Coordinates of C-alpha atoms in Angstrom, one line a residue:
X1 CA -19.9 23.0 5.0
X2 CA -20.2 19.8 4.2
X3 CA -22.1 16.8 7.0
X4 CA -20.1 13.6 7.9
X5 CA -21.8 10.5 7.2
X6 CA -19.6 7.4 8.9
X7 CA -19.7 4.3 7.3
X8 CA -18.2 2.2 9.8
X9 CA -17.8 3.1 13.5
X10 CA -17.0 2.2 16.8
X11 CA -19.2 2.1 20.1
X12 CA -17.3 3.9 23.1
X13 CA -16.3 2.3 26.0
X14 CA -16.9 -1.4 24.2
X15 CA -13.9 -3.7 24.4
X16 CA -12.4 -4.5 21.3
X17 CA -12.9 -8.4 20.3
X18 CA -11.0 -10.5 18.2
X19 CA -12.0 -9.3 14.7
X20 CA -13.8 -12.0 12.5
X21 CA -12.1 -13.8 10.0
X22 CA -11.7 -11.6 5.9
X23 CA -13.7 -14.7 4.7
X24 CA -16.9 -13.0 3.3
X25 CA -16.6 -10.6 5.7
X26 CA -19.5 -7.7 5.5
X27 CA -19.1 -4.4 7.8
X28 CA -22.8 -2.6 7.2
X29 CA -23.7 1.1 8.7
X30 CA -26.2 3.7 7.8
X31 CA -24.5 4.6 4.6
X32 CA -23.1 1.7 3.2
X33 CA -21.0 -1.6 3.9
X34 CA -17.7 -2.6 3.2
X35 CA -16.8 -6.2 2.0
X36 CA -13.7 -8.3 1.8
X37 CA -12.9 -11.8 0.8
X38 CA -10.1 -14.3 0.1
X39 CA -10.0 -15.3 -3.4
X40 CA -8.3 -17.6 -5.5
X41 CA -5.3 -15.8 -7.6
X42 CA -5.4 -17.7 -11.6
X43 CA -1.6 -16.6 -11.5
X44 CA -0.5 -18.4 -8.5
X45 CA -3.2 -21.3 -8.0
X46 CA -3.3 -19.9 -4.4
X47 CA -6.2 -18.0 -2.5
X48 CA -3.7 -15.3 -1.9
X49 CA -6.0 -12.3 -3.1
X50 CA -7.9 -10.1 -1.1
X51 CA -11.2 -8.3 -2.9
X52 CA -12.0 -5.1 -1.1
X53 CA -15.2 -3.7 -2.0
X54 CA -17.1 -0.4 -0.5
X55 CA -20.3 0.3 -1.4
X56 CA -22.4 3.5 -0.7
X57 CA -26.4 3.0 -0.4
X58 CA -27.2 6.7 -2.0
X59 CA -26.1 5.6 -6.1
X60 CA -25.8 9.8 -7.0
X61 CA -23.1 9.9 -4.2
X62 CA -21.0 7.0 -5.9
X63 CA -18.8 9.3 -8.6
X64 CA -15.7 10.4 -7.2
X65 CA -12.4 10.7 -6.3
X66 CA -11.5 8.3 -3.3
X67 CA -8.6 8.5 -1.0
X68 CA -7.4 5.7 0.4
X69 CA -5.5 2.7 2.1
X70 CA -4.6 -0.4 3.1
X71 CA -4.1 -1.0 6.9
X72 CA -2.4 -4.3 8.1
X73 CA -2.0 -4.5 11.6
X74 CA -2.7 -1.0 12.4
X75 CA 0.1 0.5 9.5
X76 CA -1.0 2.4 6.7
X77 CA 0.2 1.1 3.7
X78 CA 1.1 3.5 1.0
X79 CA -1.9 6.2 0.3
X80 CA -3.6 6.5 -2.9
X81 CA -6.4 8.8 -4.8
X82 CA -8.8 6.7 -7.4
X83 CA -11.9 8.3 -9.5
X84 CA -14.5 5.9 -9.8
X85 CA -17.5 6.0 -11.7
X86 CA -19.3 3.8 -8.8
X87 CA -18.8 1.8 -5.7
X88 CA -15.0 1.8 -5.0
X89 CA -13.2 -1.8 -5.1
X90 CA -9.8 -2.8 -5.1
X91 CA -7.6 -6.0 -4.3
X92 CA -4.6 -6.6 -2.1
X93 CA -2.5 -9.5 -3.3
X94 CA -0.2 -11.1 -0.2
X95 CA 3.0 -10.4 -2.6
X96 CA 1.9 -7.0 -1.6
X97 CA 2.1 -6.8 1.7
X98 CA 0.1 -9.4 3.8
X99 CA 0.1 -12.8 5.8
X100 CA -2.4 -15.3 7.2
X101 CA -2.9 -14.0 10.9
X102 CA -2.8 -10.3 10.0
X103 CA -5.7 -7.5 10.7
X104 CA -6.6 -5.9 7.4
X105 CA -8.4 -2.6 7.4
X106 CA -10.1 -0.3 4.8
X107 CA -9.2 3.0 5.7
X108 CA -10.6 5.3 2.8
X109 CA -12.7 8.7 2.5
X110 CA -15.1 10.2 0.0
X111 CA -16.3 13.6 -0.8
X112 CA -19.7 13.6 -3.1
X113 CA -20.3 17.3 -4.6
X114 CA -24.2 15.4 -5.2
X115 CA -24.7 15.3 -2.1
X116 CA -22.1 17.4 -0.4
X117 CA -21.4 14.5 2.4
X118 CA -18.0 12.9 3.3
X119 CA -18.2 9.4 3.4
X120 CA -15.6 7.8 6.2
X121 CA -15.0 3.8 5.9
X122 CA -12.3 3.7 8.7
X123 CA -13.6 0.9 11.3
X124 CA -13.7 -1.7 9.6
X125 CA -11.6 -4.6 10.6
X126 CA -11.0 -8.3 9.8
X127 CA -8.3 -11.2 10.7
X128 CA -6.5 -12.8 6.9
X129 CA -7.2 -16.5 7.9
X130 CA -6.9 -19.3 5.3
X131 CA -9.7 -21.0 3.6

């Protein structure tokens, strides 16, 4: 049976507050951190890109399949199942989905056979503002 590490996690019984901007934004727990950030997009001229990044501390635990998704004010966008040969990282162009004022949320999972630990990244939450 395999132990849950949680990347990212809430405290009980803490109001919620307004989530910080996805400008550099850095959620760190025990295991790891996930990061997100605006970026410019060559195609459009535009900082219209969002970089998702999650990286897990233990390197052996990296390998895998990942299942994940996108979560924009609280809705799960479309599910999906990567293998990666390290840290996961993605990017979520607006065309796809988004708009300046929206919550955006890494909700992903990951089983390592190295460790035989499931890795959770599911509170982690940031507001799309513009630069």
């Amino acid at each position: 049976m395999a132990c849950a590490a949680v990347l990212t996690g809430a405290t009980p019984g803490v109001a919620a507050a307004q989530p910080p901007p996805c400008i550099n934004y850095v959620h760190t727990e025990e295991a790891g951190r996930v990061e997100v950030d605006l970026r410019l997009d060559p195609a459009t001229g535009n900082f219209s890109t969002l970089t998702i990044f999650w990286f897990i501390n233990d390197a052996g635990a990296q390998p895998g399949i990942y299942n994940w998704s996108h979560v924009v004010n609280g809705v799960s966008q479309t599910p999906r199942i990567d293998i990666k040969d390290d840290n996961f990282h993605t990017a979520f162009r607006a065309v796809d989905g988004w708009y300046f004022g929206d919550t955006y949320r890494l909700q992903a999972t990951h089983y390592s056979n190295a460790t035989n630990t499931t890795y959770v990244a599911a509170v982690n939450e940031c507001v799309i503002t513009p630069r």
